[in-house]
mmCIF file of C-alpha atoms and ligand atoms in Angstrom:
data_model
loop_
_atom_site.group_PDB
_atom_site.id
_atom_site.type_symbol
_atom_site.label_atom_id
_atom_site.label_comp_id
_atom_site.label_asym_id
_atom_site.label_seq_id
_atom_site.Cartn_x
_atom_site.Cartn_y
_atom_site.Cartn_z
ATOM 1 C CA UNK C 27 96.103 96.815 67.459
ATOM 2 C CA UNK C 28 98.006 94.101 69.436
ATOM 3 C CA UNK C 29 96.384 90.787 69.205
ATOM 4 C CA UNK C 30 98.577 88.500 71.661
ATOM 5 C CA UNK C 31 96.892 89.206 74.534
ATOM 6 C CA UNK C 32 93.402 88.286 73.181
ATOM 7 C CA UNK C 33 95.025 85.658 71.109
ATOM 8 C CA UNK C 34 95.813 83.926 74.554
ATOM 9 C CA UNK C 35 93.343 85.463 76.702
ATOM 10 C CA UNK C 36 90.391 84.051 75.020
ATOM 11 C CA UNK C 37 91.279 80.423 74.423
ATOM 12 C CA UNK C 38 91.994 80.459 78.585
ATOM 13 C CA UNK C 39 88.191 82.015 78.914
ATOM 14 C CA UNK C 40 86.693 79.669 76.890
ATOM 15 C CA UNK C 41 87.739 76.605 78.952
ATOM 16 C CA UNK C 42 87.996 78.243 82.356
ATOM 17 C CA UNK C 43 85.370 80.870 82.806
ATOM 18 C CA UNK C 44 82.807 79.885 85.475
ATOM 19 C CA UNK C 45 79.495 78.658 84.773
ATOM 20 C CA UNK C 46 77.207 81.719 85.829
ATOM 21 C CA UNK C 47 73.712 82.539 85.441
ATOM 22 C CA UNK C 48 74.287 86.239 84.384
ATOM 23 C CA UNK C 49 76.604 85.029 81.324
ATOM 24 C CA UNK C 50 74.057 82.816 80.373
ATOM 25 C CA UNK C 51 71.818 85.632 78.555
ATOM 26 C CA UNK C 52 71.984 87.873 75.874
ATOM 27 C CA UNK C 53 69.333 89.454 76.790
ATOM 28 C CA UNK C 54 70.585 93.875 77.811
ATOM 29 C CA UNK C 55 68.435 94.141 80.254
ATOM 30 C CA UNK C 56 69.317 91.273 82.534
ATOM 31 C CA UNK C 57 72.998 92.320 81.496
ATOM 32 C CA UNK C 58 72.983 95.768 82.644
ATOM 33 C CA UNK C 59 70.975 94.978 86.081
ATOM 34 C CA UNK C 60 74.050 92.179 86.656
ATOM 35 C CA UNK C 61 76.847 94.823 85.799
ATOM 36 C CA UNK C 62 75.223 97.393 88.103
ATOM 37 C CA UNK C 63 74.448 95.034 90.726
ATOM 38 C CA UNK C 64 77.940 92.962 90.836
ATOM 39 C CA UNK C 65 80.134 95.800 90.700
ATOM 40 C CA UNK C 66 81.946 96.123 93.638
ATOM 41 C CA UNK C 67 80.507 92.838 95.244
ATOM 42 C CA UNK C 68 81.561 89.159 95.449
ATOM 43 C CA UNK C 69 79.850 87.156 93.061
ATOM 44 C CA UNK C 70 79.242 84.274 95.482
ATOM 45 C CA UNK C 71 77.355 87.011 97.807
ATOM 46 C CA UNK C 72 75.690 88.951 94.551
ATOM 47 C CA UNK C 73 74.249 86.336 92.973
ATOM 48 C CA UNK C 74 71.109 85.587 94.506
ATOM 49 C CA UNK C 75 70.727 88.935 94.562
ATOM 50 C CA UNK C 76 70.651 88.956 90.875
ATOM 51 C CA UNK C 77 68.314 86.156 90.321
ATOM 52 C CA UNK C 78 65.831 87.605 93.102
ATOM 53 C CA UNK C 79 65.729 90.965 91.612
ATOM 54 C CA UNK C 80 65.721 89.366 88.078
ATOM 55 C CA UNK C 81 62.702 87.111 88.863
ATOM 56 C CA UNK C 82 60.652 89.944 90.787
ATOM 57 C CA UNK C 83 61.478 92.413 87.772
ATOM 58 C CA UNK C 84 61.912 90.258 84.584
ATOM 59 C CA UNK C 85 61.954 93.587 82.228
ATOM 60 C CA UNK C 86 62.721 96.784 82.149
ATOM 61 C CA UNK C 87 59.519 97.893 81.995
ATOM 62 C CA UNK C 88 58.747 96.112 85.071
ATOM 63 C CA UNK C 89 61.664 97.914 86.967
ATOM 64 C CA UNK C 90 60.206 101.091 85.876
ATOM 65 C CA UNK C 91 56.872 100.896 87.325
ATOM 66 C CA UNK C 92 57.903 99.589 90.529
ATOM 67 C CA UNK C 93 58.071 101.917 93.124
ATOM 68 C CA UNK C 94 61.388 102.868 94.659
ATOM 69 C CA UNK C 95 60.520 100.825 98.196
ATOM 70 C CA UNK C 96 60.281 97.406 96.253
ATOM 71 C CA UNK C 97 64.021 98.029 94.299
ATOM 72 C CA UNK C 98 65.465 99.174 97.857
ATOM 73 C CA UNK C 99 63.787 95.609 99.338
ATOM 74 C CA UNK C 100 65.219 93.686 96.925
ATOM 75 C CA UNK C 101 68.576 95.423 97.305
ATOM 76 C CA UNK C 102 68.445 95.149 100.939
ATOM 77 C CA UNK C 103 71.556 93.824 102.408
ATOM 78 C CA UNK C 104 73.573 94.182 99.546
ATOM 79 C CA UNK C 105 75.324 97.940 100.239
ATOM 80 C CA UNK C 106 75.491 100.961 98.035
ATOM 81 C CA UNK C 107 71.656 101.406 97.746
ATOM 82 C CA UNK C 108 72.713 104.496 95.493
ATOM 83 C CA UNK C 109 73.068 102.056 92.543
ATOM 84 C CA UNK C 110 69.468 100.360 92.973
ATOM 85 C CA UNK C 111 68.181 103.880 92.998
ATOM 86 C CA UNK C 112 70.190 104.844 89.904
ATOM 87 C CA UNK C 113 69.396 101.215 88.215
ATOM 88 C CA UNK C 114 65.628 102.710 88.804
ATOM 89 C CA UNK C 115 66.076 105.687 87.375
ATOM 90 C CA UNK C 116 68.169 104.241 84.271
ATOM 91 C CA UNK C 117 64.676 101.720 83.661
ATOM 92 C CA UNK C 118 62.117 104.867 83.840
ATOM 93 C CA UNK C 119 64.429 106.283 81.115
ATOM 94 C CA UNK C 120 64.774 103.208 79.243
ATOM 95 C CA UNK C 121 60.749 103.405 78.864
ATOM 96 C CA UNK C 122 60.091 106.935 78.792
ATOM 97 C CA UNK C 123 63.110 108.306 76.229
ATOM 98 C CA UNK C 124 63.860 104.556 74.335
ATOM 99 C CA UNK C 125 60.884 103.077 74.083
ATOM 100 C CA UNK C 126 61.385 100.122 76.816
ATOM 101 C CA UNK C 127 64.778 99.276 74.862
ATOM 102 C CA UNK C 128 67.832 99.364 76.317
ATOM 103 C CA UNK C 129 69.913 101.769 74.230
ATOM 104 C CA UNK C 130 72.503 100.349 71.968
ATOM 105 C CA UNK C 131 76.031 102.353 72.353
ATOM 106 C CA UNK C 132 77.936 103.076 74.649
ATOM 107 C CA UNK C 133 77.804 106.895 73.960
ATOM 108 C CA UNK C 134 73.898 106.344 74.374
ATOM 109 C CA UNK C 135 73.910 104.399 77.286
ATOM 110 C CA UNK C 136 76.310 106.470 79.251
ATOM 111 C CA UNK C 137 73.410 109.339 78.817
ATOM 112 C CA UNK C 138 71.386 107.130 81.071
ATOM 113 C CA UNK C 139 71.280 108.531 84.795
ATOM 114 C CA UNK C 140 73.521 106.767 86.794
ATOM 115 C CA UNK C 141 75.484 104.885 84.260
ATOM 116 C CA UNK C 142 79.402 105.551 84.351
ATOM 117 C CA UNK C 143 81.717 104.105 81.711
ATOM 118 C CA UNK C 144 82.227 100.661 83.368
ATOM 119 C CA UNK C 145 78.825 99.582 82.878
ATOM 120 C CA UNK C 146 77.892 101.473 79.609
ATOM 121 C CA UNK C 147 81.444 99.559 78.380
ATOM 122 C CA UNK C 148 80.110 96.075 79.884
ATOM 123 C CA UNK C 149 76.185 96.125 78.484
ATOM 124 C CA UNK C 150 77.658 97.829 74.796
ATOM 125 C CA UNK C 151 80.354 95.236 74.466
ATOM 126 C CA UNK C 152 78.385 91.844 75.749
ATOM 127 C CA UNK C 153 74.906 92.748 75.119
ATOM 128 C CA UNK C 154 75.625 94.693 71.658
ATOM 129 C CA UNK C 155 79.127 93.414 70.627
ATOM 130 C CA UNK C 156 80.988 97.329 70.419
ATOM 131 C CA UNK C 157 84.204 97.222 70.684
ATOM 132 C CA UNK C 158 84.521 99.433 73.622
ATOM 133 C CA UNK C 159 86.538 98.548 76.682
ATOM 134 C CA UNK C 160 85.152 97.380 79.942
ATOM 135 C CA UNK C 161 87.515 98.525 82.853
ATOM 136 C CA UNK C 162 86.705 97.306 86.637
ATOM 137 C CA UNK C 163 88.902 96.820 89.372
ATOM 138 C CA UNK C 164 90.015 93.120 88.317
ATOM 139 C CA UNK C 165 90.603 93.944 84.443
ATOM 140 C CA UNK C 166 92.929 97.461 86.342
ATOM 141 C CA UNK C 167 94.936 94.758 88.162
ATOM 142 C CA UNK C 168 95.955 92.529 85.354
ATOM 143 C CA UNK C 169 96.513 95.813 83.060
ATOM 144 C CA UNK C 170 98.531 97.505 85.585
ATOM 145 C CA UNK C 171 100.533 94.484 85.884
ATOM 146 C CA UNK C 172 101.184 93.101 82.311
ATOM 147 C CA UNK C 173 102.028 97.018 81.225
ATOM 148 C CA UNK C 174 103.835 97.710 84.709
ATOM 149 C CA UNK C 175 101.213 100.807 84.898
ATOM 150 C CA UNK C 176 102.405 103.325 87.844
ATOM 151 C CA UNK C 177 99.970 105.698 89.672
ATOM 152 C CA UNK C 178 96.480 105.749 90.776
ATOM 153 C CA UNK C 179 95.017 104.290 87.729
ATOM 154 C CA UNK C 180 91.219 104.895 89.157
ATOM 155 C CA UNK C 181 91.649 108.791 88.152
ATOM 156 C CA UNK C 182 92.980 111.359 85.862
ATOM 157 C CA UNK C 183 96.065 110.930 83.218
ATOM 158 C CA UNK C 184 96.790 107.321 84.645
ATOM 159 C CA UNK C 185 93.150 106.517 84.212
ATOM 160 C CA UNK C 186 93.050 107.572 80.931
ATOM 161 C CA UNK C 187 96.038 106.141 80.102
ATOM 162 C CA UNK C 188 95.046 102.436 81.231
ATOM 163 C CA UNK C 189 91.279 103.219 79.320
ATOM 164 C CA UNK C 190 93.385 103.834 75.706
ATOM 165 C CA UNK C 191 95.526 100.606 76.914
ATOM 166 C CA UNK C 192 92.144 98.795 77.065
ATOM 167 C CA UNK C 193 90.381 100.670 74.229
ATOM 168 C CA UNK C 194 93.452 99.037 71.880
ATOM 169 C CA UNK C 195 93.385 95.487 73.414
ATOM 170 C CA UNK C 196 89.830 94.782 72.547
ATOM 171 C CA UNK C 197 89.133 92.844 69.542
ATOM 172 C CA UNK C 198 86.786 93.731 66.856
ATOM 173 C CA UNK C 199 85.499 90.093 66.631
ATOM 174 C CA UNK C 200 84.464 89.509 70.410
ATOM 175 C CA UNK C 201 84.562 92.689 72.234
ATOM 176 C CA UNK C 202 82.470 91.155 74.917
ATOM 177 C CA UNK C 203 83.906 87.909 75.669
ATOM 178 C CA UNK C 204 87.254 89.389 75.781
ATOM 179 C CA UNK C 205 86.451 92.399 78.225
ATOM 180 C CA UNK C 206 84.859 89.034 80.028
ATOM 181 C CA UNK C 207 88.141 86.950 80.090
ATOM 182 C CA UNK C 208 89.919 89.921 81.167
ATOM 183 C CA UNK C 209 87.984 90.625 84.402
ATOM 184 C CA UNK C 210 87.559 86.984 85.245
ATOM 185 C CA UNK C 211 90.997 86.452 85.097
ATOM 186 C CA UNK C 212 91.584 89.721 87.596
ATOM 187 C CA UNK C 213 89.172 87.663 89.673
ATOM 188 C CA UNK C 214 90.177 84.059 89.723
ATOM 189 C CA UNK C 215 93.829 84.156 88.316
ATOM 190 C CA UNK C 216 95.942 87.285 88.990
ATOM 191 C CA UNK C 217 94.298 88.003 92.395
ATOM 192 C CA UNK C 218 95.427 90.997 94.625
ATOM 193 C CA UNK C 219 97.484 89.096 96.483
ATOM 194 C CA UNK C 220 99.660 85.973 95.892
ATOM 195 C CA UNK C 221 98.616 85.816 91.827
ATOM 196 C CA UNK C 222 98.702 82.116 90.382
ATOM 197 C CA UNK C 223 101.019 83.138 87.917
ATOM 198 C CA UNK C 224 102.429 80.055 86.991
ATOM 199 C CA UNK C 225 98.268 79.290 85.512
ATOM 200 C CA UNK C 226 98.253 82.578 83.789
ATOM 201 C CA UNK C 227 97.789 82.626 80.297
ATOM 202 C CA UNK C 228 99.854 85.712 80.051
ATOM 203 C CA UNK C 229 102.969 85.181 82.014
ATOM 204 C CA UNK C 230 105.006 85.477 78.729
ATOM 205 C CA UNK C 231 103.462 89.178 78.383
ATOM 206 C CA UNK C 232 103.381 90.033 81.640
ATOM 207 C CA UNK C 233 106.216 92.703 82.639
ATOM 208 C CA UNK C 234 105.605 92.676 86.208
ATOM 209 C CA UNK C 235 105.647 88.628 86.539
ATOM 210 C CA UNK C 236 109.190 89.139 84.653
ATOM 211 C CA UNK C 237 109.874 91.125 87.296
ATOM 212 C CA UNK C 238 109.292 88.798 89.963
ATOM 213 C CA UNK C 239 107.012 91.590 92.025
ATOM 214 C CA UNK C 240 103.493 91.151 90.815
ATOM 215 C CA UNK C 241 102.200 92.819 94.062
ATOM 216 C CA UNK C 242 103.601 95.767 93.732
ATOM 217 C CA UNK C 243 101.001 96.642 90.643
ATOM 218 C CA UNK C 244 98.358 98.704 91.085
ATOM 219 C CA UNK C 245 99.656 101.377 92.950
ATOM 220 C CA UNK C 246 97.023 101.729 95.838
ATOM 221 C CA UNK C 247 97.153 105.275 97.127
ATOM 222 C CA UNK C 248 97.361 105.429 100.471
ATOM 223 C CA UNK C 249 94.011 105.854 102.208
ATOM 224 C CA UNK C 250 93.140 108.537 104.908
ATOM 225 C CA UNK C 251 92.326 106.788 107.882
ATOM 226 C CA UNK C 252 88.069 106.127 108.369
ATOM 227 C CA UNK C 253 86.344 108.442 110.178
ATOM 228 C CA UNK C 254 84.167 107.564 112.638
ATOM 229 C CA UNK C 255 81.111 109.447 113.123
ATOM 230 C CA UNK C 256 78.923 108.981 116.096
ATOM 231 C CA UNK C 257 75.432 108.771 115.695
ATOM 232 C CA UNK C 258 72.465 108.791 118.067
ATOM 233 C CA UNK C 259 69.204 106.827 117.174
ATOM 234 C CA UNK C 260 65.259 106.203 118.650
ATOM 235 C CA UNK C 261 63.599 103.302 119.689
ATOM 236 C CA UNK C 262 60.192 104.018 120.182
ATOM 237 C CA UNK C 263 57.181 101.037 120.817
ATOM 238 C CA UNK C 264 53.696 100.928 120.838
ATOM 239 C CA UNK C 265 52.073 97.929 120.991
ATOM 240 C CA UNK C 266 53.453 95.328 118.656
ATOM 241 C CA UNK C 267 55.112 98.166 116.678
ATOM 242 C CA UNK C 268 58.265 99.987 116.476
ATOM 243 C CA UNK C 269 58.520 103.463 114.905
ATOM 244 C CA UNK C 270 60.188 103.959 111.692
ATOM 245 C CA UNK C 271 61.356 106.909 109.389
ATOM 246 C CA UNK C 272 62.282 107.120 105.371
ATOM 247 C CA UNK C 273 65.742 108.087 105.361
ATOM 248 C CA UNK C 274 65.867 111.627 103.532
ATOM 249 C CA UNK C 275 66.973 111.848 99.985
ATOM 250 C CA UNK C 276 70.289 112.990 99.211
ATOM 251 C CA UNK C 277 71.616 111.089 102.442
ATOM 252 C CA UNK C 278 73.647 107.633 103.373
ATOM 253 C CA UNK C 279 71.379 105.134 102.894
ATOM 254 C CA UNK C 280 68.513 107.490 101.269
ATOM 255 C CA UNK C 281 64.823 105.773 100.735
ATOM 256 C CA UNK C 282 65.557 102.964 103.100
ATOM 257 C CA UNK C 283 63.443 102.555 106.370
ATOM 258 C CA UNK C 284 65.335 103.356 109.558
ATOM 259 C CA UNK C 285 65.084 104.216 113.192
ATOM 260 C CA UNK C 286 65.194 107.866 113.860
ATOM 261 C CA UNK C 287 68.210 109.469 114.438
ATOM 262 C CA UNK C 288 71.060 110.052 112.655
ATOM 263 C CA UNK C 289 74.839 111.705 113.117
ATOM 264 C CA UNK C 290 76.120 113.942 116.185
ATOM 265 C CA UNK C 291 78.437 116.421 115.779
ATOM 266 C CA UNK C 292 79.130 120.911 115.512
ATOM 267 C CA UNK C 293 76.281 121.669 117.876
ATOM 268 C CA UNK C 294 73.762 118.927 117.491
ATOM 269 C CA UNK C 295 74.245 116.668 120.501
ATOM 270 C CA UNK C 296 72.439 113.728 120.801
ATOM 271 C CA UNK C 297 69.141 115.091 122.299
ATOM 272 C CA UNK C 298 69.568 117.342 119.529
ATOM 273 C CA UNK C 299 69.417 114.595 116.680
ATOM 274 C CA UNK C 300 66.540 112.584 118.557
ATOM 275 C CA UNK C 301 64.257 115.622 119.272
ATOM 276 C CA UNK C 302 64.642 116.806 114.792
ATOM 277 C CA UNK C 303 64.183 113.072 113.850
ATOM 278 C CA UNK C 304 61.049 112.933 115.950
ATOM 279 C CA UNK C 305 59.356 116.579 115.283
ATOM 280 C CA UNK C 306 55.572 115.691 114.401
ATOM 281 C CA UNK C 307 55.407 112.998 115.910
ATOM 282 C CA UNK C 308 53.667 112.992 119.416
ATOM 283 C CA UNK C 309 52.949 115.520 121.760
ATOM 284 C CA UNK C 310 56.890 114.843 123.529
ATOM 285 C CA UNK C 311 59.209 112.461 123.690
ATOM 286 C CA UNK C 312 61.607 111.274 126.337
ATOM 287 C CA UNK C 313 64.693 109.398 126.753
ATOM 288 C CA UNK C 314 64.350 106.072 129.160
ATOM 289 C CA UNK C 315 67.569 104.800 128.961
ATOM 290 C CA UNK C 316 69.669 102.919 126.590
ATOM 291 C CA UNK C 317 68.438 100.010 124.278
ATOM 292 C CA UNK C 318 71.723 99.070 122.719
ATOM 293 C CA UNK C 319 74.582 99.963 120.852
ATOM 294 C CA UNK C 320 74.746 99.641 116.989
ATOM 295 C CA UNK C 321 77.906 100.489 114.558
ATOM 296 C CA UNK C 322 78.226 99.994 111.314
ATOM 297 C CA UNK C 323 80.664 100.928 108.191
ATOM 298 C CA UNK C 324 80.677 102.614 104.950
ATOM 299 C CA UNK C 325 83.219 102.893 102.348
ATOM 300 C CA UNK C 326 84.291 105.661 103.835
ATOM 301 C CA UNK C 327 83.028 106.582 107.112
ATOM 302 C CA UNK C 328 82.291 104.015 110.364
ATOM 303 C CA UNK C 329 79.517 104.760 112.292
ATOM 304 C CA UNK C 330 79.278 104.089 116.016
ATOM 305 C CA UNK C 331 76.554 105.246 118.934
ATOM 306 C CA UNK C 332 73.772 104.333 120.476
ATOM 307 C CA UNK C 333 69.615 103.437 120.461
ATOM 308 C CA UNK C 334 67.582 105.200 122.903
ATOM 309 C CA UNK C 335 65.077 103.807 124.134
ATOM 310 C CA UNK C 336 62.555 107.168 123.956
ATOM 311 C CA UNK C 337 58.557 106.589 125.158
ATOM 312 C CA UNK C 338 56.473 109.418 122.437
ATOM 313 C CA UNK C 339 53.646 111.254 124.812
ATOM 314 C CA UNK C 340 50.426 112.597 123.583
ATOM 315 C CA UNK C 341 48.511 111.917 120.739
ATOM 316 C CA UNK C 342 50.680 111.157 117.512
ATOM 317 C CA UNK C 343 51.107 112.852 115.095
ATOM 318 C CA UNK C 344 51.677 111.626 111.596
ATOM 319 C CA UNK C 345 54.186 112.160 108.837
ATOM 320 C CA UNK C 346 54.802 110.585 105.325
ATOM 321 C CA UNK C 347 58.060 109.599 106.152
ATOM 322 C CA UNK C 348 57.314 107.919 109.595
ATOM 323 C CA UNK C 349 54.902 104.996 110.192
ATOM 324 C CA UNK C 350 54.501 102.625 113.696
ATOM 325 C CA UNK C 351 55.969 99.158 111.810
ATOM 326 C CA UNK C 352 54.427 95.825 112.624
ATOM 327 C CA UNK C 353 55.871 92.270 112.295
ATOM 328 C CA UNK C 354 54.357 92.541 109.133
ATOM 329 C CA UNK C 355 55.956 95.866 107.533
ATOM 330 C CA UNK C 356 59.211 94.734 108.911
ATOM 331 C CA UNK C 357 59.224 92.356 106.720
ATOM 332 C CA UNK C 358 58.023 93.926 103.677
ATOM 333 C CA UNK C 359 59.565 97.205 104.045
ATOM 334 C CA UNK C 360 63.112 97.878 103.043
ATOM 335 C CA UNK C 361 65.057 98.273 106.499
ATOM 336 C CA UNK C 362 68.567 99.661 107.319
ATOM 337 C CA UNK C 363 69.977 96.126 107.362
ATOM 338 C CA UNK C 364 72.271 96.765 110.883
ATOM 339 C CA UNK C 365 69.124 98.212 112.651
ATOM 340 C CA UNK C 366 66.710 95.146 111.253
ATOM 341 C CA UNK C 367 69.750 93.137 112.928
ATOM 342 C CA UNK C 368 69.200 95.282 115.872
ATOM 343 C CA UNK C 369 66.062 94.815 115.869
ATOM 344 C CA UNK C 370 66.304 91.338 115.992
ATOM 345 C CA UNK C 371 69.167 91.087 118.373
ATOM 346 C CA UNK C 372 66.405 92.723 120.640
ATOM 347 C CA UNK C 373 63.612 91.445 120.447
ATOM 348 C CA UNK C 374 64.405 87.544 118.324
ATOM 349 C CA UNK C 375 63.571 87.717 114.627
ATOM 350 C CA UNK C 376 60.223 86.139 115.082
ATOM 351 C CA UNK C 377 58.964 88.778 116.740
ATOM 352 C CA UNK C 378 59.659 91.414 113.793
HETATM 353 S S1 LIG O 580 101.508 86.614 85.057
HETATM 354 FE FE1 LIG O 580 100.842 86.894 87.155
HETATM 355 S S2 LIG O 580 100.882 89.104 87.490
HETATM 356 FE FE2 LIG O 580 100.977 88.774 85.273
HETATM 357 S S3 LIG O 580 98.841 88.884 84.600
HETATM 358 FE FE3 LIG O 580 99.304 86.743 85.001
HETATM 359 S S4 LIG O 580 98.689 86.355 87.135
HETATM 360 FE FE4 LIG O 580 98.820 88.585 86.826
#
């Protein structure tokens, strides 16, 4: 095992890390809800996040009983509601196959639904002190750069390449600090672009600062271009109240609250995706013109179409996934974030 990157990795941590609230605990619950919940999101916009969900589920077992629409609320806003749902999931097995105790290896916690090898790494290593390695996107980038790693090191032989890398570089001592300093400095020091090498603790190790081309590690495939998708949606009113579906499970944005509607395309047209969304749910509906235009992007798809505005005849009928939403229930429910915007481009948020 090589010790010089550790040997000048940690001393940096210890004086530079930032002062945040998730570091602060030992305790492996609170760690694995901030590893799930951060990944893939700036910690200046993920951190109240954290401490909201942390203060309106303080335990695992608390996060288990909940039911799925209170997790999505507190998620709501925050992107990839697949990871609140898995987080969810993880907690009921927490309680019902571990006894409300959050297993304590990596090989156990990786059996957990929904937990891939970044976050059963992070919680083993900080929470439980395993020396296992802890790989995100900012510990790739300084990796990729100190070794001078080619290739798409986010799958197959590189991958598994940069993991063993990793695996080695971990000390026995302080597995979780270290994986720690590693990522933080991926996220303050050597940053994507323009790196502050001349701060970086391991400029002397570093074989792509010797190079003089620190940018040109990782390797970043190119990307097909984003599809864009066009989608059709419902606005329907009666009264004070706007209807609402459940998105379906197994969809984008599944469990979330939503207007009707959803993509066009093959041989569903518009009227097509309006008149499906809205089965069982009056005696007819028709379209009466346009309400507004909503878009809105994924990782990897852009959506972009239109609200109809469509008046429901007859008497209505009623569905479990549908309900007429007052000011109220907009604001407990958890909402499709760009159609609550929508909604309150349209109307003012007081009204909803
Ligand atoms: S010397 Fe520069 S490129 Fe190398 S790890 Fe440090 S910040 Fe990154």
């Amino acid at each position: 095992m090589d010790t010089a990157l550790a040997d000048r990795l940690l001393p940096w941590y210890r004086e530079h890390r930032r002062d945040l609230s998730f570091r602060r605990t030992r305790d492996p619950y609170a760690i694995l809800v901030a590893e799930v919940l951060l990944q893939r999101t700036r910690i200046a916009s993920g951190l109240p996040y954290f401490e909201r969900f942390m203060a309106a589920f303080p335990t695992v077992v608390d996060l288990a009983a909940a039911p799925e629409e209170r997790v999505l609320k507190a998620w709501e806003g925050l992107g990839f509601y697949g990871r609140a749902r898995n987080l969810h999931r993880a907690a009921k097995a927490v309680v019902a196959d571990h006894g409300g105790r959050i297993p304590g290896t990596f090989a156990r916690l990786r059996e957990l639904p929904g937990i891939g090898d970044y976050t059963a790494g992070a919680v083993a290593s900080i929470a439980f002190g395993e020396r296992v390695p802890a790989v995100d996107g900012n510990a790739i980038r300084v990796l990729a750069r100190v070794f001078r790693l080619r290739g798409d090191l986010t799958r197959g032989d590189a991958r598994r390449g940069l993991v063993g890398i990793a695996a080695d570089l971990v000390p026995p001592g302080e597995p979780g600090t270290f994986n720690q300093a590693l990522m933080e400095l991926g996220a303050t020091v050597c940053r994507p672009r323009a790196p502050r090498c001349p701060e970086c603790p391991l400029r002397d190790l570093c074989g792509a600062f010797r190079d003089g081309q620190p940018e040109r590690y990782p390797e970043i495939p190119p990307r097909p271009p984003t599809p864009v998708i066009r989608v059709a949606f419902a606005l329907a009113q009666r009264g004070g109240n706007v209807l609402l579906i459940r998105r379906p499970e197994g969809g984008l944005l599944a469990g979330l609250w939503a207007l009707p509607g959803g993509e066009v395309g093959g041989k569903r047209d518009a009227g097509a995706v309006l008149r499906a969304a809205l089965s069982g749910l009056g005696g007819g509906a028709r379209v009466d013109g346009i309400a507004g235009r909503v878009e809105h992007t994924f990782s990897h798809r852009r959506w972009e179409g239109v609200v109809y505005r469509v008046r429901i005849s007859g008497p209505l009928g009623s569905r479990e996934d549908a309900t007429w939403a007052g000011p109220a229930d907009l604001e407990r429910l958890p909402l499709v974030p760009f159609h609550r915007r929508f909604l309150e481009r349209l109307h003012g948020p007081e009204e909803h």
